[in-house]
PDB file of C-alpha atoms in Angstrom:
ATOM      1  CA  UNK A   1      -1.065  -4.865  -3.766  1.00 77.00           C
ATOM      2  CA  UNK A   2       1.344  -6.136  -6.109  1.00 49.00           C
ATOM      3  CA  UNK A   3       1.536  -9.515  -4.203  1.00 57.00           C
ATOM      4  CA  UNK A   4       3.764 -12.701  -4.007  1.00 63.00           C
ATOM      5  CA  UNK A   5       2.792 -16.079  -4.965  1.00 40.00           C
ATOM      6  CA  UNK A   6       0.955 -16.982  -1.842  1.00 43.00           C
ATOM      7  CA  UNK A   7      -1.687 -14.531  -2.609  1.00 45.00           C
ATOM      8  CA  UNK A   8      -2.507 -15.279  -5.926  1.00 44.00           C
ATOM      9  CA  UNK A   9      -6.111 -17.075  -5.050  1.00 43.00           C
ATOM     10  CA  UNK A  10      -7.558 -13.412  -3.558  1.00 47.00           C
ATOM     11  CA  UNK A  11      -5.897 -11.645  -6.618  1.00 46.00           C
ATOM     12  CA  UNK A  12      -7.566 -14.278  -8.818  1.00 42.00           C
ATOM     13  CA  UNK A  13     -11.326 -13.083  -6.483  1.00 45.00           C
ATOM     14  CA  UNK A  14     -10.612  -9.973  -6.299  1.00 43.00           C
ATOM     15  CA  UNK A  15     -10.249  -9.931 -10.132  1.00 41.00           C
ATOM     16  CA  UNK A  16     -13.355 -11.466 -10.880  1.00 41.00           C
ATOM     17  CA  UNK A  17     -14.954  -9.734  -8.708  1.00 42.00           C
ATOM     18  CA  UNK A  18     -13.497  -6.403 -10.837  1.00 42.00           C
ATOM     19  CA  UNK A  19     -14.695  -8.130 -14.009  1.00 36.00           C
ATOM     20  CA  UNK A  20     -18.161  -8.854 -12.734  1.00 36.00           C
ATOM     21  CA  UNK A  21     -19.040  -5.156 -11.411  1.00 37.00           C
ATOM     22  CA  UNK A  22     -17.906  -3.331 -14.266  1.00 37.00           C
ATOM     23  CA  UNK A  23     -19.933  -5.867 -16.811  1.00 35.00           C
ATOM     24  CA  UNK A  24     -22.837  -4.837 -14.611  1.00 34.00           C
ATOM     25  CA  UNK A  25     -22.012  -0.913 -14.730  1.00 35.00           C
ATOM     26  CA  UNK A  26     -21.822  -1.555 -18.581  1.00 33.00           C
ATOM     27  CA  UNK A  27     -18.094  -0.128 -18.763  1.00 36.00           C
ATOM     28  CA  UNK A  28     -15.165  -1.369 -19.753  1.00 35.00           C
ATOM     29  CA  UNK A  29     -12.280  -0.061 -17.358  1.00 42.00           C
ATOM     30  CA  UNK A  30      -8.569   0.223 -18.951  1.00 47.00           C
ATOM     31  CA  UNK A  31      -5.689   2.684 -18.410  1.00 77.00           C
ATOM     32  CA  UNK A  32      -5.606   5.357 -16.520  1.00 85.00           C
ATOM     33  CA  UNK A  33      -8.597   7.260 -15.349  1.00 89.00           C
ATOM     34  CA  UNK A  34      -9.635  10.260 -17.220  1.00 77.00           C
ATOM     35  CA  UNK A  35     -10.278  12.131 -13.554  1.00 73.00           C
ATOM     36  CA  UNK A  36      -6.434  11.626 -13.400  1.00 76.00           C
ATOM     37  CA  UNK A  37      -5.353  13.805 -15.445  1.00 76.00           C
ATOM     38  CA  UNK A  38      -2.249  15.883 -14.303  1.00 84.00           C
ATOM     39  CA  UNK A  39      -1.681  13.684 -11.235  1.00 95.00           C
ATOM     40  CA  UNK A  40       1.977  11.770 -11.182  1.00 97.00           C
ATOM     41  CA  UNK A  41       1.480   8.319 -12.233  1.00 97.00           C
ATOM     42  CA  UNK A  42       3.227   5.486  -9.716  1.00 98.00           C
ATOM     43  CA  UNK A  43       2.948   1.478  -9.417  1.00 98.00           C
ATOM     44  CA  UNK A  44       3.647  -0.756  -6.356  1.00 98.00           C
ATOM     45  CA  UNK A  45       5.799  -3.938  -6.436  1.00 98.00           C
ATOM     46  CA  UNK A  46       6.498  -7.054  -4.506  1.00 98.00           C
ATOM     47  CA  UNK A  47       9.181 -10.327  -5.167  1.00 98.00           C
ATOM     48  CA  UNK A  48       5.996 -11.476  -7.103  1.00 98.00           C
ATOM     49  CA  UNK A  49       7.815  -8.696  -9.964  1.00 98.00           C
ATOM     50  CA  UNK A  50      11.262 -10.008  -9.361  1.00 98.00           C
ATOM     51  CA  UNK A  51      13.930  -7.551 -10.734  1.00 98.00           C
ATOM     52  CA  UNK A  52      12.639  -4.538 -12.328  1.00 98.00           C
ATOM     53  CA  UNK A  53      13.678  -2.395 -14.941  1.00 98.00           C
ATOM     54  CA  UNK A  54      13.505   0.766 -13.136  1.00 98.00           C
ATOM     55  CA  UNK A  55      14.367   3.081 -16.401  1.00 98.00           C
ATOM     56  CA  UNK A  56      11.571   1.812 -18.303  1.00 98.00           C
ATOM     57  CA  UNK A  57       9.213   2.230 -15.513  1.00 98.00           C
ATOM     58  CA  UNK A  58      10.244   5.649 -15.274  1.00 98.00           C
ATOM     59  CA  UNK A  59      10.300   5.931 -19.197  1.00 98.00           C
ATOM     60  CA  UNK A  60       6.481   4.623 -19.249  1.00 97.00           C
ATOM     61  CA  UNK A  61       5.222   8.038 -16.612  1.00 96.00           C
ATOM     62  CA  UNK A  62       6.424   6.048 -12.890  1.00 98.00           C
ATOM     63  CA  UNK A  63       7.281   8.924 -10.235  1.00 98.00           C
ATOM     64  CA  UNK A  64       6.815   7.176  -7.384  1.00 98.00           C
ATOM     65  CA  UNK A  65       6.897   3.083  -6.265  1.00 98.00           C
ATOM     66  CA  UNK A  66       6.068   1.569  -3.183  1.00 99.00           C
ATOM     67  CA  UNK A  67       8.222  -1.841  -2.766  1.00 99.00           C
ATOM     68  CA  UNK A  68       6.837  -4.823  -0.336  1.00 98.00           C
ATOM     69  CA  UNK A  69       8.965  -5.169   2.158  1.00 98.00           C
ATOM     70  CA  UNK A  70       7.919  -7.262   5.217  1.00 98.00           C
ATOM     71  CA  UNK A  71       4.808  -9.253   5.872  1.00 98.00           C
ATOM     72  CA  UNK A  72       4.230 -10.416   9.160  1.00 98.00           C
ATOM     73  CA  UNK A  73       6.854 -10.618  11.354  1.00 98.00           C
ATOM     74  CA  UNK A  74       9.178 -12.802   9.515  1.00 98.00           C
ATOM     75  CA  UNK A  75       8.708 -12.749   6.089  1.00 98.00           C
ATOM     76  CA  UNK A  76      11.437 -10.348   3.983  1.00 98.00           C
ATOM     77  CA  UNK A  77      11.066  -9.691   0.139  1.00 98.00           C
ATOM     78  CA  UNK A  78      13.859 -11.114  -1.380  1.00 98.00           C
ATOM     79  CA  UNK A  79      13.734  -8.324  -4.084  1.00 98.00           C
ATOM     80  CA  UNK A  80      13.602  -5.798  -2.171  1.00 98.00           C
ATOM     81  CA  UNK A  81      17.267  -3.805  -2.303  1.00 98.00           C
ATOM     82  CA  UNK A  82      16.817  -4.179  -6.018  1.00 98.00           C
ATOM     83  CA  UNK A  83      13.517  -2.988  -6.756  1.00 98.00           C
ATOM     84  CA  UNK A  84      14.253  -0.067  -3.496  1.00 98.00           C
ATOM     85  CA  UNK A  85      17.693   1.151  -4.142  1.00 98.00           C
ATOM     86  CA  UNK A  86      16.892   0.445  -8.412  1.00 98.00           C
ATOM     87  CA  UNK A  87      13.967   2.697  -8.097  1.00 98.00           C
ATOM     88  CA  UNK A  88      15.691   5.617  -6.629  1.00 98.00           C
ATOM     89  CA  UNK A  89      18.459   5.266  -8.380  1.00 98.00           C
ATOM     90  CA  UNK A  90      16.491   5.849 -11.509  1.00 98.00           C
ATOM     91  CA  UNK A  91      14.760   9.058 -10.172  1.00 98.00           C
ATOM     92  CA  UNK A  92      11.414   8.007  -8.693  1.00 98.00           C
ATOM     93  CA  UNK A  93      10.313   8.798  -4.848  1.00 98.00           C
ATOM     94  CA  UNK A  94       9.958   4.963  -3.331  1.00 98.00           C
ATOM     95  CA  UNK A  95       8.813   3.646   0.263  1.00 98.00           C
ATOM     96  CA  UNK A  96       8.531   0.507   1.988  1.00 98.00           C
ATOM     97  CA  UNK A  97       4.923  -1.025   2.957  1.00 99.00           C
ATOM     98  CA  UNK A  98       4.379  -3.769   5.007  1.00 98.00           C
ATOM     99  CA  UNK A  99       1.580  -6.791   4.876  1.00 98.00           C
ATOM    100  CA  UNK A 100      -0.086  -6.891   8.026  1.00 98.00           C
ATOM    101  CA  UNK A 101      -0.802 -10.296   9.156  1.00 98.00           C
ATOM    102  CA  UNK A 102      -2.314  -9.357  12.571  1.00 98.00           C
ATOM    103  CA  UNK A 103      -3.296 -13.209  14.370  1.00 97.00           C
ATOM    104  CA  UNK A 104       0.640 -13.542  13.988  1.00 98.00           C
ATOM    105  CA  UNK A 105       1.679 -11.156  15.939  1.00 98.00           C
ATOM    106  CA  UNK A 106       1.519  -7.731  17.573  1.00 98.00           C
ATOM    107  CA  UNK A 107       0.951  -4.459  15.808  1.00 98.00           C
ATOM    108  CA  UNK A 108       4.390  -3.153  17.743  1.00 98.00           C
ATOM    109  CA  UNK A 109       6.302  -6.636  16.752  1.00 98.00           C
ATOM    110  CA  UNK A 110       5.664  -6.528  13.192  1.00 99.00           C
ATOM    111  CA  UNK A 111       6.206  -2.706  13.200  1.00 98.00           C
ATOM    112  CA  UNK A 112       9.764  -2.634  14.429  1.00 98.00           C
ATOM    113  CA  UNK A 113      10.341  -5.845  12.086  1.00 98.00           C
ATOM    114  CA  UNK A 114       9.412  -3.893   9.229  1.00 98.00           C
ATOM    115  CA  UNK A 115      11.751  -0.853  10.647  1.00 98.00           C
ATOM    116  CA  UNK A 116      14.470  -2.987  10.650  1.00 98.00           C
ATOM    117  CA  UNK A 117      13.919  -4.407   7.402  1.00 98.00           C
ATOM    118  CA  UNK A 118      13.594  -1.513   5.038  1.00 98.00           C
ATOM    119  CA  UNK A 119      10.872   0.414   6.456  1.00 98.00           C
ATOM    120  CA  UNK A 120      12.845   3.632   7.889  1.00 95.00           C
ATOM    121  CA  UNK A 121      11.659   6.772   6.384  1.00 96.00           C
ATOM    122  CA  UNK A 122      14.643   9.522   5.899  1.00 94.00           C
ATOM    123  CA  UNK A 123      13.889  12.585   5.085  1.00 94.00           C
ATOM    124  CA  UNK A 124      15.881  13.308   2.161  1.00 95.00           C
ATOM    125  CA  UNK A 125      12.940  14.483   0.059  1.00 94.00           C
ATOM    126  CA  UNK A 126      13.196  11.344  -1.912  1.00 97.00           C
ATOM    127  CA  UNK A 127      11.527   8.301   0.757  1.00 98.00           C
ATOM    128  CA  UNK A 128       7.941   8.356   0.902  1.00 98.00           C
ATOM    129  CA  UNK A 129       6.429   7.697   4.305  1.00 98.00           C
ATOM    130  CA  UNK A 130       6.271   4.146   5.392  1.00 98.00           C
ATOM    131  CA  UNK A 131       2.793   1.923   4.276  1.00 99.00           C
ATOM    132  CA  UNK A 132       0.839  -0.084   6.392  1.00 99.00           C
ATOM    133  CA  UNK A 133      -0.995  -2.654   3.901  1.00 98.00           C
ATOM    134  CA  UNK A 134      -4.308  -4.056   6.267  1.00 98.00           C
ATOM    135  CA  UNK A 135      -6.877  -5.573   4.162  1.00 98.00           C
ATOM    136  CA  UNK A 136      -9.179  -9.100   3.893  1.00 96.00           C
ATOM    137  CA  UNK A 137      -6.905 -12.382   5.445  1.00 97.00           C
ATOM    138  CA  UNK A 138      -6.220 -13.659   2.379  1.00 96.00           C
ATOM    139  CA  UNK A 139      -5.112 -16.776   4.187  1.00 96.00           C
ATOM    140  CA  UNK A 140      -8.171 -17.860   5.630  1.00 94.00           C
ATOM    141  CA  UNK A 141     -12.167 -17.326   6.055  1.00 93.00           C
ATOM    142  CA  UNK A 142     -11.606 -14.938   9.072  1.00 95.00           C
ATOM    143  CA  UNK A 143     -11.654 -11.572   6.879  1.00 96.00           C
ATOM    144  CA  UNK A 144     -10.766  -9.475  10.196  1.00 97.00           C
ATOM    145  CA  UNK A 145      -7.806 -12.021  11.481  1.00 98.00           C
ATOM    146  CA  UNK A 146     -10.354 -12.857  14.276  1.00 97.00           C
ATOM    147  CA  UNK A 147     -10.052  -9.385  15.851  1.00 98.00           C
ATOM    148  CA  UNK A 148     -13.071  -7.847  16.644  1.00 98.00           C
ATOM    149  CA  UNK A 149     -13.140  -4.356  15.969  1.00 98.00           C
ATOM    150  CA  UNK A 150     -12.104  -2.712  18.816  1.00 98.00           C
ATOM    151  CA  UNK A 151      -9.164  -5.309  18.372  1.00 98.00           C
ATOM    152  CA  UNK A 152      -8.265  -4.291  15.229  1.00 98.00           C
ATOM    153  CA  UNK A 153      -8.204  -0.698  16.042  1.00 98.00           C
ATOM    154  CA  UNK A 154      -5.782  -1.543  19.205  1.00 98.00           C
ATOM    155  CA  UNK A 155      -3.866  -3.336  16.580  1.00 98.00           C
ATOM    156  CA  UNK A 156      -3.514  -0.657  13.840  1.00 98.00           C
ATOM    157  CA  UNK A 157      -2.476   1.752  16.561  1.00 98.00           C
ATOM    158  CA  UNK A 158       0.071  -0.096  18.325  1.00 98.00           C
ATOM    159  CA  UNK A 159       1.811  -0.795  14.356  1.00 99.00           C
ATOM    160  CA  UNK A 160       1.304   3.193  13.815  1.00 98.00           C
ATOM    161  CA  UNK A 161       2.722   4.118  16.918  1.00 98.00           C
ATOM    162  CA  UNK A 162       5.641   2.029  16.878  1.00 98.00           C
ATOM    163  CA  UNK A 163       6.686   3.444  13.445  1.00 98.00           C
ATOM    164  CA  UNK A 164       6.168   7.247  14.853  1.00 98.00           C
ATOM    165  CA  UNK A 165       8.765   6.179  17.383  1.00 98.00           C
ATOM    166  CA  UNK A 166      11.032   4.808  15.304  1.00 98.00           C
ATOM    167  CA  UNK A 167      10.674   6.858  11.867  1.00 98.00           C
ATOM    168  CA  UNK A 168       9.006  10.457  13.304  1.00 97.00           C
ATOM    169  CA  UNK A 169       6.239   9.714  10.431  1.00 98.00           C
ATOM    170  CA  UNK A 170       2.814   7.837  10.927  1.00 98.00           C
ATOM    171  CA  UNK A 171       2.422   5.220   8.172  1.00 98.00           C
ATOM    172  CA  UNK A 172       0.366   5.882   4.844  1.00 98.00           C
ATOM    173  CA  UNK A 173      -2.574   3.187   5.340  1.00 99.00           C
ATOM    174  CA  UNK A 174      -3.480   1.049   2.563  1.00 98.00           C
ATOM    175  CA  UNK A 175      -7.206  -0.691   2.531  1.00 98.00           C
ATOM    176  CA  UNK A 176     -10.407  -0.878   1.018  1.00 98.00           C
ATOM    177  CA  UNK A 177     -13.419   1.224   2.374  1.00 98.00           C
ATOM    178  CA  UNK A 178     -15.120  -2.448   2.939  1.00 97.00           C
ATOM    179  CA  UNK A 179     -12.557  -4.207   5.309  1.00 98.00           C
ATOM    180  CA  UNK A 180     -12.054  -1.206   6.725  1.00 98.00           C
ATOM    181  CA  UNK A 181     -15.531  -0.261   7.355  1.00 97.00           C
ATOM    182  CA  UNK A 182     -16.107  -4.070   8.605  1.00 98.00           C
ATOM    183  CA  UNK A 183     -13.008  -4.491  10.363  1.00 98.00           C
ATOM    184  CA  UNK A 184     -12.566  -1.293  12.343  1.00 98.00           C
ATOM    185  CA  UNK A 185     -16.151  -0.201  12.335  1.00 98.00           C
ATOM    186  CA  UNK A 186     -15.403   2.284  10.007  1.00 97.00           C
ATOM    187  CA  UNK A 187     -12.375   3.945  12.597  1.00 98.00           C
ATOM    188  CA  UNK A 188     -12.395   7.600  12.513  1.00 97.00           C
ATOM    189  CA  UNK A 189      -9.032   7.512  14.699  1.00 97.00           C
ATOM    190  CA  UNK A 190      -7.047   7.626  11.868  1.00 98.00           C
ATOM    191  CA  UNK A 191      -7.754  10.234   9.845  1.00 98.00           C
ATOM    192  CA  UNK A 192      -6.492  13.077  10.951  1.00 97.00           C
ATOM    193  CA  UNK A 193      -2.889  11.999  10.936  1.00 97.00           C
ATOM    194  CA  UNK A 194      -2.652   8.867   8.525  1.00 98.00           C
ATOM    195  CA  UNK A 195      -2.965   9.435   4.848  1.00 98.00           C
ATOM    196  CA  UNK A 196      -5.295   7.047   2.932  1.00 98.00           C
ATOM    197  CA  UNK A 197      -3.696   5.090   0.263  1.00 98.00           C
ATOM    198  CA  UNK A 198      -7.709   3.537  -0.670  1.00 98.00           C
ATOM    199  CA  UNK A 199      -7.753   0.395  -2.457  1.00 98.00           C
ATOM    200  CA  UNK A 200     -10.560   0.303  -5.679  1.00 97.00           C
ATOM    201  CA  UNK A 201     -10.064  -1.132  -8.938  1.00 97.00           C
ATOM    202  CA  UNK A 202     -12.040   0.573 -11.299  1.00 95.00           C
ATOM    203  CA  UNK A 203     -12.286   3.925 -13.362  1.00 94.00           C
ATOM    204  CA  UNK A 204     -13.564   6.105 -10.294  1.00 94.00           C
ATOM    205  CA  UNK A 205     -12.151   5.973  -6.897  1.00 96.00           C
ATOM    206  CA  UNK A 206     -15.590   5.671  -5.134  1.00 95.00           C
ATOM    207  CA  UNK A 207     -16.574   5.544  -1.844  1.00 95.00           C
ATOM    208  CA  UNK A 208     -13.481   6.223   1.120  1.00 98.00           C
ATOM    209  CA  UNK A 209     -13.459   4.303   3.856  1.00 97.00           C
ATOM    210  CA  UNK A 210     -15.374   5.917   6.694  1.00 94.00           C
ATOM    211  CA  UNK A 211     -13.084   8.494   8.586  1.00 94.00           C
ATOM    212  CA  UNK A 212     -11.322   9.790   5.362  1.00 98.00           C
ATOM    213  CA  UNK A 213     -12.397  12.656   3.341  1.00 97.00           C
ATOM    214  CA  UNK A 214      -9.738  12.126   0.386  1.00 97.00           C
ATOM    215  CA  UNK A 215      -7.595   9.719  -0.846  1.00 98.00           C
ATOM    216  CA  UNK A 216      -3.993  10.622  -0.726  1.00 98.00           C
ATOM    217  CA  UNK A 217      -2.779   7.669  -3.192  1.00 98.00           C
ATOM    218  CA  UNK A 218      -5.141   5.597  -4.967  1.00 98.00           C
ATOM    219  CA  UNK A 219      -4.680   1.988  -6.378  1.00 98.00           C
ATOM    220  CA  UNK A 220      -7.053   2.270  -8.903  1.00 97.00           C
ATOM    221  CA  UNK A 221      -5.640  -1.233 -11.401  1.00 97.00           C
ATOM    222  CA  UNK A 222      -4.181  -4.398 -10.549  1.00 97.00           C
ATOM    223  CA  UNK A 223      -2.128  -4.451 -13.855  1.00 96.00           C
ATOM    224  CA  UNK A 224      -1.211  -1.877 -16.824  1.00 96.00           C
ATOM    225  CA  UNK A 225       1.609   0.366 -17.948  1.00 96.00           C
ATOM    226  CA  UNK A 226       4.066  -0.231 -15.204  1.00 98.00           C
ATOM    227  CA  UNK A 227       5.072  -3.362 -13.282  1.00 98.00           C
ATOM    228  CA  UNK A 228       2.550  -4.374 -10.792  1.00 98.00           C
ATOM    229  CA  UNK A 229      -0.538  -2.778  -9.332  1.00 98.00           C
ATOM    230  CA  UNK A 230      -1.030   0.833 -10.735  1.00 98.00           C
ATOM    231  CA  UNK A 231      -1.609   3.900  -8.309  1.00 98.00           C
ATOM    232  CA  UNK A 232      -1.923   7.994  -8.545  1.00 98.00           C
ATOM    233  CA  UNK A 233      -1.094  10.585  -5.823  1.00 98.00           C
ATOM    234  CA  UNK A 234      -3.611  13.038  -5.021  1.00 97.00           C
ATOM    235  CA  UNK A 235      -2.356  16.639  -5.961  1.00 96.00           C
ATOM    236  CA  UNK A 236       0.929  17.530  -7.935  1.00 96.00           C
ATOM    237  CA  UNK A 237       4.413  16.594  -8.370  1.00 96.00           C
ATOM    238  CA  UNK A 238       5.204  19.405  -6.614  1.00 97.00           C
ATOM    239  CA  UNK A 239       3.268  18.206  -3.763  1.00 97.00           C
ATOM    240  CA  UNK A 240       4.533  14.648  -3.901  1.00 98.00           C
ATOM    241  CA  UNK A 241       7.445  15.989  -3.085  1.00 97.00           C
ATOM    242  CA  UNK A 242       6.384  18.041  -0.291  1.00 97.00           C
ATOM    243  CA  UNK A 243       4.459  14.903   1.101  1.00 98.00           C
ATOM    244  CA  UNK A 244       8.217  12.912   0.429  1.00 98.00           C
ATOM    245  CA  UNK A 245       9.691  15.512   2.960  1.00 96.00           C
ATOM    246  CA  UNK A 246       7.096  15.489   5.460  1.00 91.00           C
TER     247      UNK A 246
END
């Protein structure tokens, strides 16, 4: 995800780690993936992208945006009625994700302080569901939060139910096949009523977290074309508007 500040040591891993697999694959990895051809281009943002010119985004190929809202239970992105309200107003479908941090707190606690922070979903054909971002602690050694897996589950559940109650949508879940798989046990519960937004940096979206059979959006760069992390949604424009409306 397009992060803040206090994540910038996992970016700094995680981009290494990027650099170091695809000098071993022999490829160099820029732009946008030739398998993406035809699919509507969108980007994700946090405060760490502080105001954002939302008509050159859209100028550059952005149709959609997810903007950080929440993390935890009470952290609130400072940028976020900019980079929200800026991005509709210049034409692209936007949604609100939220940073799970679950030792802080409950799945249902920081679910209903994400709702009532910018994470309603209206269906006006122009919101995108609402995200659930769950991946590696990036603020400590305990990858999983010290859940175990059936804990994690519990956790992931009680956040996705919460938001059903108060939005009529499950969230869009964002992770990487190897928390997930680690972290959950590789969860099947989820599948059949939570899109996969999968995590992978690189010029192929490879293996899905166990459960999934497609991606739905794909993170696929960390940097590029349009502010912050770049993404692509699985199917048309057409479609992404059909997925807008639920």
């Amino acid at each position: 995800m397009a992060r803040d500040h206090t994540l910038s040591r996992r970016r700094a891993r995680l981009v290494a780690a990027s650099v170091t697999l695809l000098a071993l694959a022999g490829t160099a990895f820029a732009g946008v993936p030739v398998s993406a051809a035809g699919k509507p281009r969108g980007h994700d943002v946090s405060s760490h992208q502080k105001n954002v010119d939302w008509q050159q985004a859209r100028s550059k190929g952005a149709r959609f945006v997810y903007v950080k809202a929440t993390e935890s239970h009470t952290y609130r992105n400072p940028y976020f009625a900019q980079q929200y309200d800026g991005s509709r107003a210049a034409g692209l479908l936007r949604g609100a994700y939220h940073f799970a941090v679950p030792d802080k707190s409950s799945g249902a606690a920081q679910a209903r302080f994400f709702m009532d922070n910018g994470g309603r979903w209206r269906a006006d054909g122009r919101t995108l569901p609402p995200a659930l971002d769950i991946e590696h602690n990036p603020y400590g050694k305990r990858k999983c939060y010290g859940l175990s897996k059936a804990g994690t589950v519990r956790w992931i559940q009680a956040f996705s139910d919460e938001v059903k109650r108060g939005t009529g949508r499950r969230p869009v879940i964002y992770t990487t096949a190897k928390w997930w798989n680690d972290c959950t046990g590789g969860s099947g519960a989820f599948a059949a009523n939570h899109a996969l937004w999968l995590a992978h940096w690189s010029s192929s979206a490879g293996a899905l977290p166990r459960g999934w059979e497609y991606w739905t959006f794909w993170q696929y760069d960390n940097s590029g074309g349009l502010p912050g992390d770049q993404n692509l949604f699985n199917g048309s424009t057409s479609r992404l508007e059909q997925f807008a409306r639920g």
